[in-house]
Amino acid sequence: NTPVIAVNILSERADIDGSGRVGGLDLAFWAKGFGLARLDPGYTSSLKADINLDGKIDGLDLVFLTSQFGGKIPPPPQPCTP
C-alpha cells in the first residue's frame, strides 16, 4: 500500500520573491526559512517558502523550487473590470 499525498502546488509558488523568474533569490528565501514549521516563530515571515503549503519548509519545497529553477513564471491573471 503506497500512501497518496495530495499537495497544493502551483508553479507560481516557486517564484518566492515575485520577480517573474525562479532563481537564486528564491533559493535564498527558501534557505532562510528551511526547517521552520507552522507553529515556529518566524514561520509566518517565511510562509512563501512553504511552496506546497504543508506547514513546513523542507526538502519537498526545495525539490519543487529546483524543478522550476531558471524558468519564467507568467504574471497572475488580472481581474476583470466592468
PDB file of N, CA and C in Angstrom:
ATOM      1  N   ASN A   1       0.831  -1.179   0.000  1.00  0.00           N
ATOM      2  CA  ASN A   1       0.000   0.000   0.000  1.00  0.00           C
ATOM      3  C   ASN A   1       0.879   1.247   0.000  1.00  0.00           C
ATOM      4  N   THR A   2       0.751   2.003  -1.043  1.00  0.00           N
ATOM      5  CA  THR A   2       1.506   3.248  -1.161  1.00  0.00           C
ATOM      6  C   THR A   2       0.602   4.404  -0.773  1.00  0.00           C
ATOM      7  N   PRO A   3       1.031   5.239   0.182  1.00  0.00           N
ATOM      8  CA  PRO A   3       0.175   6.375   0.555  1.00  0.00           C
ATOM      9  C   PRO A   3       0.105   7.389  -0.571  1.00  0.00           C
ATOM     10  N   VAL A   4      -1.029   8.011  -0.685  1.00  0.00           N
ATOM     11  CA  VAL A   4      -1.227   9.067  -1.670  1.00  0.00           C
ATOM     12  C   VAL A   4      -1.214  10.386  -0.923  1.00  0.00           C
ATOM     13  N   ILE A   5      -0.376  11.287  -1.391  1.00  0.00           N
ATOM     14  CA  ILE A   5      -0.277  12.592  -0.743  1.00  0.00           C
ATOM     15  C   ILE A   5      -0.762  13.642  -1.731  1.00  0.00           C
ATOM     16  N   ALA A   6      -1.794  14.333  -1.370  1.00  0.00           N
ATOM     17  CA  ALA A   6      -2.296  15.417  -2.208  1.00  0.00           C
ATOM     18  C   ALA A   6      -1.645  16.705  -1.737  1.00  0.00           C
ATOM     19  N   VAL A   7      -1.050  17.419  -2.651  1.00  0.00           N
ATOM     20  CA  VAL A   7      -0.409  18.685  -2.289  1.00  0.00           C
ATOM     21  C   VAL A   7      -0.978  19.801  -3.139  1.00  0.00           C
ATOM     22  N   ASN A   8      -0.847  20.977  -2.629  1.00  0.00           N
ATOM     23  CA  ASN A   8      -1.394  22.153  -3.284  1.00  0.00           C
ATOM     24  C   ASN A   8      -0.231  22.946  -3.883  1.00  0.00           C
ATOM     25  N   ILE A   9       0.243  22.511  -5.050  1.00  0.00           N
ATOM     26  CA  ILE A   9       1.405  23.163  -5.649  1.00  0.00           C
ATOM     27  C   ILE A   9       1.013  23.784  -6.985  1.00  0.00           C
ATOM     28  N   LEU A  10       1.313  25.042  -7.122  1.00  0.00           N
ATOM     29  CA  LEU A  10       1.170  25.743  -8.389  1.00  0.00           C
ATOM     30  C   LEU A  10       2.555  26.233  -8.764  1.00  0.00           C
ATOM     31  N   SER A  11       2.879  26.192 -10.034  1.00  0.00           N
ATOM     32  CA  SER A  11       4.228  26.588 -10.442  1.00  0.00           C
ATOM     33  C   SER A  11       4.571  28.002  -9.996  1.00  0.00           C
ATOM     34  N   GLU A  12       3.578  28.873  -9.893  1.00  0.00           N
ATOM     35  CA  GLU A  12       3.837  30.257  -9.486  1.00  0.00           C
ATOM     36  C   GLU A  12       4.407  30.345  -8.068  1.00  0.00           C
ATOM     37  N   ARG A  13       4.119  29.357  -7.237  1.00  0.00           N
ATOM     38  CA  ARG A  13       4.588  29.403  -5.846  1.00  0.00           C
ATOM     39  C   ARG A  13       6.102  29.268  -5.740  1.00  0.00           C
ATOM     40  N   ALA A  14       6.767  28.739  -6.776  1.00  0.00           N
ATOM     41  CA  ALA A  14       8.225  28.622  -6.741  1.00  0.00           C
ATOM     42  C   ALA A  14       8.902  29.986  -6.872  1.00  0.00           C
ATOM     43  N   ASP A  15       8.180  30.963  -7.394  1.00  0.00           N
ATOM     44  CA  ASP A  15       8.703  32.325  -7.527  1.00  0.00           C
ATOM     45  C   ASP A  15       8.448  33.059  -6.219  1.00  0.00           C
ATOM     46  N   ILE A  16       9.220  32.728  -5.201  1.00  0.00           N
ATOM     47  CA  ILE A  16       9.003  33.227  -3.843  1.00  0.00           C
ATOM     48  C   ILE A  16       9.127  34.746  -3.771  1.00  0.00           C
ATOM     49  N   ASP A  17      10.072  35.315  -4.517  1.00  0.00           N
ATOM     50  CA  ASP A  17      10.294  36.769  -4.438  1.00  0.00           C
ATOM     51  C   ASP A  17       9.388  37.563  -5.372  1.00  0.00           C
ATOM     52  N   GLY A  18       8.591  36.894  -6.199  1.00  0.00           N
ATOM     53  CA  GLY A  18       7.644  37.585  -7.076  1.00  0.00           C
ATOM     54  C   GLY A  18       8.269  38.300  -8.252  1.00  0.00           C
ATOM     55  N   SER A  19       9.470  37.895  -8.658  1.00  0.00           N
ATOM     56  CA  SER A  19      10.181  38.574  -9.739  1.00  0.00           C
ATOM     57  C   SER A  19       9.763  38.126 -11.142  1.00  0.00           C
ATOM     58  N   GLY A  20       9.014  37.036 -11.220  1.00  0.00           N
ATOM     59  CA  GLY A  20       8.642  36.516 -12.538  1.00  0.00           C
ATOM     60  C   GLY A  20       9.587  35.434 -13.028  1.00  0.00           C
ATOM     61  N   ARG A  21      10.635  35.163 -12.267  1.00  0.00           N
ATOM     62  CA  ARG A  21      11.597  34.103 -12.583  1.00  0.00           C
ATOM     63  C   ARG A  21      11.912  33.340 -11.297  1.00  0.00           C
ATOM     64  N   VAL A  22      12.266  32.081 -11.456  1.00  0.00           N
ATOM     65  CA  VAL A  22      12.689  31.286 -10.305  1.00  0.00           C
ATOM     66  C   VAL A  22      14.212  31.238 -10.344  1.00  0.00           C
ATOM     67  N   GLY A  23      14.850  31.843  -9.345  1.00  0.00           N
ATOM     68  CA  GLY A  23      16.302  31.940  -9.364  1.00  0.00           C
ATOM     69  C   GLY A  23      16.912  31.925  -7.973  1.00  0.00           C
ATOM     70  N   GLY A  24      18.110  32.470  -7.901  1.00  0.00           N
ATOM     71  CA  GLY A  24      18.900  32.430  -6.684  1.00  0.00           C
ATOM     72  C   GLY A  24      18.262  33.128  -5.500  1.00  0.00           C
ATOM     73  N   LEU A  25      17.562  34.224  -5.732  1.00  0.00           N
ATOM     74  CA  LEU A  25      16.926  34.925  -4.624  1.00  0.00           C
ATOM     75  C   LEU A  25      15.806  34.072  -4.027  1.00  0.00           C
ATOM     76  N   ASP A  26      15.080  33.357  -4.881  1.00  0.00           N
ATOM     77  CA  ASP A  26      14.045  32.445  -4.374  1.00  0.00           C
ATOM     78  C   ASP A  26      14.680  31.356  -3.518  1.00  0.00           C
ATOM     79  N   LEU A  27      15.804  30.836  -3.977  1.00  0.00           N
ATOM     80  CA  LEU A  27      16.524  29.813  -3.208  1.00  0.00           C
ATOM     81  C   LEU A  27      16.991  30.374  -1.865  1.00  0.00           C
ATOM     82  N   ALA A  28      17.448  31.626  -1.859  1.00  0.00           N
ATOM     83  CA  ALA A  28      17.888  32.257  -0.611  1.00  0.00           C
ATOM     84  C   ALA A  28      16.725  32.422   0.366  1.00  0.00           C
ATOM     85  N   PHE A  29      15.555  32.806  -0.140  1.00  0.00           N
ATOM     86  CA  PHE A  29      14.376  32.925   0.727  1.00  0.00           C
ATOM     87  C   PHE A  29      13.986  31.561   1.291  1.00  0.00           C
ATOM     88  N   TRP A  30      14.058  30.517   0.452  1.00  0.00           N
ATOM     89  CA  TRP A  30      13.756  29.165   0.932  1.00  0.00           C
ATOM     90  C   TRP A  30      14.748  28.778   2.035  1.00  0.00           C
ATOM     91  N   ALA A  31      16.043  29.031   1.793  1.00  0.00           N
ATOM     92  CA  ALA A  31      17.081  28.654   2.763  1.00  0.00           C
ATOM     93  C   ALA A  31      16.880  29.372   4.099  1.00  0.00           C
ATOM     94  N   LYS A  32      16.448  30.624   4.046  1.00  0.00           N
ATOM     95  CA  LYS A  32      16.220  31.382   5.286  1.00  0.00           C
ATOM     96  C   LYS A  32      15.141  30.729   6.146  1.00  0.00           C
ATOM     97  N   GLY A  33      14.144  30.150   5.520  1.00  0.00           N
ATOM     98  CA  GLY A  33      13.053  29.542   6.268  1.00  0.00           C
ATOM     99  C   GLY A  33      13.202  28.047   6.487  1.00  0.00           C
ATOM    100  N   PHE A  34      14.224  27.434   5.891  1.00  0.00           N
ATOM    101  CA  PHE A  34      14.378  25.981   5.958  1.00  0.00           C
ATOM    102  C   PHE A  34      14.335  25.466   7.401  1.00  0.00           C
ATOM    103  N   GLY A  35      13.523  24.448   7.619  1.00  0.00           N
ATOM    104  CA  GLY A  35      13.418  23.840   8.930  1.00  0.00           C
ATOM    105  C   GLY A  35      12.282  24.384   9.787  1.00  0.00           C
ATOM    106  N   LEU A  36      11.682  25.484   9.366  1.00  0.00           N
ATOM    107  CA  LEU A  36      10.584  26.054  10.147  1.00  0.00           C
ATOM    108  C   LEU A  36       9.284  25.309   9.868  1.00  0.00           C
ATOM    109  N   ALA A  37       8.451  25.209  10.887  1.00  0.00           N
ATOM    110  CA  ALA A  37       7.129  24.608  10.765  1.00  0.00           C
ATOM    111  C   ALA A  37       6.090  25.623  11.227  1.00  0.00           C
ATOM    112  N   ARG A  38       4.851  25.338  10.907  1.00  0.00           N
ATOM    113  CA  ARG A  38       3.742  26.272  11.115  1.00  0.00           C
ATOM    114  C   ARG A  38       3.716  26.925  12.503  1.00  0.00           C
ATOM    115  N   LEU A  39       4.029  26.221  13.542  1.00  0.00           N
ATOM    116  CA  LEU A  39       3.948  26.784  14.891  1.00  0.00           C
ATOM    117  C   LEU A  39       5.236  27.444  15.365  1.00  0.00           C
ATOM    118  N   ASP A  40       6.278  27.423  14.546  1.00  0.00           N
ATOM    119  CA  ASP A  40       7.562  28.018  14.930  1.00  0.00           C
ATOM    120  C   ASP A  40       7.546  29.534  14.755  1.00  0.00           C
ATOM    121  N   PRO A  41       8.235  30.249  15.673  1.00  0.00           N
ATOM    122  CA  PRO A  41       8.408  31.690  15.448  1.00  0.00           C
ATOM    123  C   PRO A  41       9.183  31.887  14.143  1.00  0.00           C
ATOM    124  N   GLY A  42       8.781  32.835  13.367  1.00  0.00           N
ATOM    125  CA  GLY A  42       9.461  33.104  12.103  1.00  0.00           C
ATOM    126  C   GLY A  42       8.822  32.429  10.902  1.00  0.00           C
ATOM    127  N   TYR A  43       7.959  31.442  11.138  1.00  0.00           N
ATOM    128  CA  TYR A  43       7.322  30.749  10.010  1.00  0.00           C
ATOM    129  C   TYR A  43       6.471  31.711   9.187  1.00  0.00           C
ATOM    130  N   THR A  44       5.707  32.555   9.861  1.00  0.00           N
ATOM    131  CA  THR A  44       4.810  33.468   9.161  1.00  0.00           C
ATOM    132  C   THR A  44       5.575  34.368   8.195  1.00  0.00           C
ATOM    133  N   SER A  45       6.751  34.848   8.606  1.00  0.00           N
ATOM    134  CA  SER A  45       7.526  35.719   7.722  1.00  0.00           C
ATOM    135  C   SER A  45       8.174  34.946   6.573  1.00  0.00           C
ATOM    136  N   SER A  46       8.241  33.628   6.688  1.00  0.00           N
ATOM    137  CA  SER A  46       8.818  32.798   5.625  1.00  0.00           C
ATOM    138  C   SER A  46       7.759  31.954   4.921  1.00  0.00           C
ATOM    139  N   LEU A  47       6.494  32.262   5.136  1.00  0.00           N
ATOM    140  CA  LEU A  47       5.393  31.451   4.622  1.00  0.00           C
ATOM    141  C   LEU A  47       5.495  31.167   3.126  1.00  0.00           C
ATOM    142  N   LYS A  48       5.939  32.135   2.330  1.00  0.00           N
ATOM    143  CA  LYS A  48       6.016  31.921   0.883  1.00  0.00           C
ATOM    144  C   LYS A  48       6.992  30.811   0.513  1.00  0.00           C
ATOM    145  N   ALA A  49       7.938  30.497   1.395  1.00  0.00           N
ATOM    146  CA  ALA A  49       8.897  29.428   1.125  1.00  0.00           C
ATOM    147  C   ALA A  49       8.283  28.041   1.334  1.00  0.00           C
ATOM    148  N   ASP A  50       7.105  27.977   1.944  1.00  0.00           N
ATOM    149  CA  ASP A  50       6.382  26.716   2.087  1.00  0.00           C
ATOM    150  C   ASP A  50       5.586  26.517   0.800  1.00  0.00           C
ATOM    151  N   ILE A  51       6.278  26.124  -0.235  1.00  0.00           N
ATOM    152  CA  ILE A  51       5.713  26.084  -1.582  1.00  0.00           C
ATOM    153  C   ILE A  51       4.524  25.138  -1.688  1.00  0.00           C
ATOM    154  N   ASN A  52       4.593  24.002  -1.020  1.00  0.00           N
ATOM    155  CA  ASN A  52       3.491  23.043  -1.128  1.00  0.00           C
ATOM    156  C   ASN A  52       2.436  23.210  -0.030  1.00  0.00           C
ATOM    157  N   LEU A  53       2.582  24.221   0.798  1.00  0.00           N
ATOM    158  CA  LEU A  53       1.608  24.571   1.834  1.00  0.00           C
ATOM    159  C   LEU A  53       1.283  23.415   2.778  1.00  0.00           C
ATOM    160  N   ASP A  54       2.321  22.634   3.139  1.00  0.00           N
ATOM    161  CA  ASP A  54       2.093  21.521   4.061  1.00  0.00           C
ATOM    162  C   ASP A  54       2.425  21.879   5.505  1.00  0.00           C
ATOM    163  N   GLY A  55       2.758  23.152   5.748  1.00  0.00           N
ATOM    164  CA  GLY A  55       3.023  23.593   7.109  1.00  0.00           C
ATOM    165  C   GLY A  55       4.466  23.494   7.529  1.00  0.00           C
ATOM    166  N   LYS A  56       5.352  23.119   6.620  1.00  0.00           N
ATOM    167  CA  LYS A  56       6.781  23.080   6.940  1.00  0.00           C
ATOM    168  C   LYS A  56       7.600  23.456   5.712  1.00  0.00           C
ATOM    169  N   ILE A  57       8.716  24.097   5.973  1.00  0.00           N
ATOM    170  CA  ILE A  57       9.625  24.484   4.899  1.00  0.00           C
ATOM    171  C   ILE A  57      10.734  23.452   4.911  1.00  0.00           C
ATOM    172  N   ASP A  58      10.688  22.570   3.923  1.00  0.00           N
ATOM    173  CA  ASP A  58      11.557  21.397   3.956  1.00  0.00           C
ATOM    174  C   ASP A  58      12.051  21.024   2.557  1.00  0.00           C
ATOM    175  N   GLY A  59      12.609  19.847   2.472  1.00  0.00           N
ATOM    176  CA  GLY A  59      13.170  19.365   1.215  1.00  0.00           C
ATOM    177  C   GLY A  59      12.164  19.213   0.100  1.00  0.00           C
ATOM    178  N   LEU A  60      10.904  18.930   0.428  1.00  0.00           N
ATOM    179  CA  LEU A  60       9.886  18.823  -0.626  1.00  0.00           C
ATOM    180  C   LEU A  60       9.691  20.160  -1.324  1.00  0.00           C
ATOM    181  N   ASP A  61       9.760  21.240  -0.558  1.00  0.00           N
ATOM    182  CA  ASP A  61       9.667  22.575  -1.161  1.00  0.00           C
ATOM    183  C   ASP A  61      10.881  22.840  -2.047  1.00  0.00           C
ATOM    184  N   LEU A  62      12.048  22.411  -1.577  1.00  0.00           N
ATOM    185  CA  LEU A  62      13.274  22.589  -2.364  1.00  0.00           C
ATOM    186  C   LEU A  62      13.209  21.805  -3.673  1.00  0.00           C
ATOM    187  N   VAL A  63      12.696  20.587  -3.619  1.00  0.00           N
ATOM    188  CA  VAL A  63      12.570  19.771  -4.835  1.00  0.00           C
ATOM    189  C   VAL A  63      11.720  20.498  -5.865  1.00  0.00           C
ATOM    190  N   PHE A  64      10.595  21.048  -5.430  1.00  0.00           N
ATOM    191  CA  PHE A  64       9.741  21.753  -6.383  1.00  0.00           C
ATOM    192  C   PHE A  64      10.408  23.023  -6.879  1.00  0.00           C
ATOM    193  N   LEU A  65      11.051  23.774  -5.981  1.00  0.00           N
ATOM    194  CA  LEU A  65      11.732  25.002  -6.388  1.00  0.00           C
ATOM    195  C   LEU A  65      12.799  24.696  -7.443  1.00  0.00           C
ATOM    196  N   THR A  66      13.603  23.672  -7.198  1.00  0.00           N
ATOM    197  CA  THR A  66      14.672  23.362  -8.153  1.00  0.00           C
ATOM    198  C   THR A  66      14.118  22.828  -9.472  1.00  0.00           C
ATOM    199  N   SER A  67      12.951  22.194  -9.449  1.00  0.00           N
ATOM    200  CA  SER A  67      12.366  21.723 -10.705  1.00  0.00           C
ATOM    201  C   SER A  67      11.915  22.890 -11.579  1.00  0.00           C
ATOM    202  N   GLN A  68      11.668  24.042 -10.962  1.00  0.00           N
ATOM    203  CA  GLN A  68      11.252  25.246 -11.697  1.00  0.00           C
ATOM    204  C   GLN A  68      12.402  26.234 -11.906  1.00  0.00           C
ATOM    205  N   PHE A  69      13.580  25.922 -11.339  1.00  0.00           N
ATOM    206  CA  PHE A  69      14.711  26.856 -11.324  1.00  0.00           C
ATOM    207  C   PHE A  69      15.095  27.282 -12.741  1.00  0.00           C
ATOM    208  N   GLY A  70      15.260  28.582 -12.933  1.00  0.00           N
ATOM    209  CA  GLY A  70      15.648  29.135 -14.225  1.00  0.00           C
ATOM    210  C   GLY A  70      14.465  29.439 -15.126  1.00  0.00           C
ATOM    211  N   GLY A  71      13.286  29.056 -14.715  1.00  0.00           N
ATOM    212  CA  GLY A  71      12.101  29.259 -15.543  1.00  0.00           C
ATOM    213  C   GLY A  71      11.416  30.588 -15.271  1.00  0.00           C
ATOM    214  N   LYS A  72      10.660  31.021 -16.267  1.00  0.00           N
ATOM    215  CA  LYS A  72       9.834  32.217 -16.126  1.00  0.00           C
ATOM    216  C   LYS A  72       8.480  31.799 -15.582  1.00  0.00           C
ATOM    217  N   ILE A  73       7.931  32.645 -14.770  1.00  0.00           N
ATOM    218  CA  ILE A  73       6.606  32.420 -14.209  1.00  0.00           C
ATOM    219  C   ILE A  73       5.694  33.502 -14.777  1.00  0.00           C
ATOM    220  N   PRO A  74       4.612  33.104 -15.452  1.00  0.00           N
ATOM    221  CA  PRO A  74       3.724  34.132 -16.013  1.00  0.00           C
ATOM    222  C   PRO A  74       3.056  34.939 -14.911  1.00  0.00           C
ATOM    223  N   PRO A  75       2.765  36.205 -15.183  1.00  0.00           N
ATOM    224  CA  PRO A  75       2.089  37.016 -14.170  1.00  0.00           C
ATOM    225  C   PRO A  75       0.688  36.465 -13.914  1.00  0.00           C
ATOM    226  N   PRO A  76       0.176  36.680 -12.712  1.00  0.00           N
ATOM    227  CA  PRO A  76      -1.187  36.203 -12.427  1.00  0.00           C
ATOM    228  C   PRO A  76      -2.203  36.926 -13.286  1.00  0.00           C
ATOM    229  N   PRO A  77      -3.310  36.271 -13.599  1.00  0.00           N
ATOM    230  CA  PRO A  77      -4.337  36.931 -14.408  1.00  0.00           C
ATOM    231  C   PRO A  77      -4.916  38.153 -13.680  1.00  0.00           C
ATOM    232  N   GLN A  78      -5.205  39.161 -14.425  1.00  0.00           N
ATOM    233  CA  GLN A  78      -5.788  40.372 -13.855  1.00  0.00           C
ATOM    234  C   GLN A  78      -7.293  40.206 -13.729  1.00  0.00           C
ATOM    235  N   PRO A  79      -7.874  40.729 -12.661  1.00  0.00           N
ATOM    236  CA  PRO A  79      -9.328  40.620 -12.517  1.00  0.00           C
ATOM    237  C   PRO A  79     -10.045  41.425 -13.588  1.00  0.00           C
ATOM    238  N   CYS A  80     -11.183  40.956 -13.995  1.00  0.00           N
ATOM    239  CA  CYS A  80     -11.989  41.665 -14.992  1.00  0.00           C
ATOM    240  C   CYS A  80     -12.653  42.864 -14.326  1.00  0.00           C
ATOM    241  N   THR A  81     -12.656  43.962 -15.045  1.00  0.00           N
ATOM    242  CA  THR A  81     -13.337  45.149 -14.530  1.00  0.00           C
ATOM    243  C   THR A  81     -14.473  45.491 -15.490  1.00  0.00           C
ATOM    244  N   PRO A  82     -15.620  45.784 -14.934  1.00  0.00           N
ATOM    245  CA  PRO A  82     -16.784  46.091 -15.800  1.00  0.00           C
ATOM    246  C   PRO A  82     -16.654  47.432 -16.478  1.00  0.00           C
TER     247      PRO A  82
END
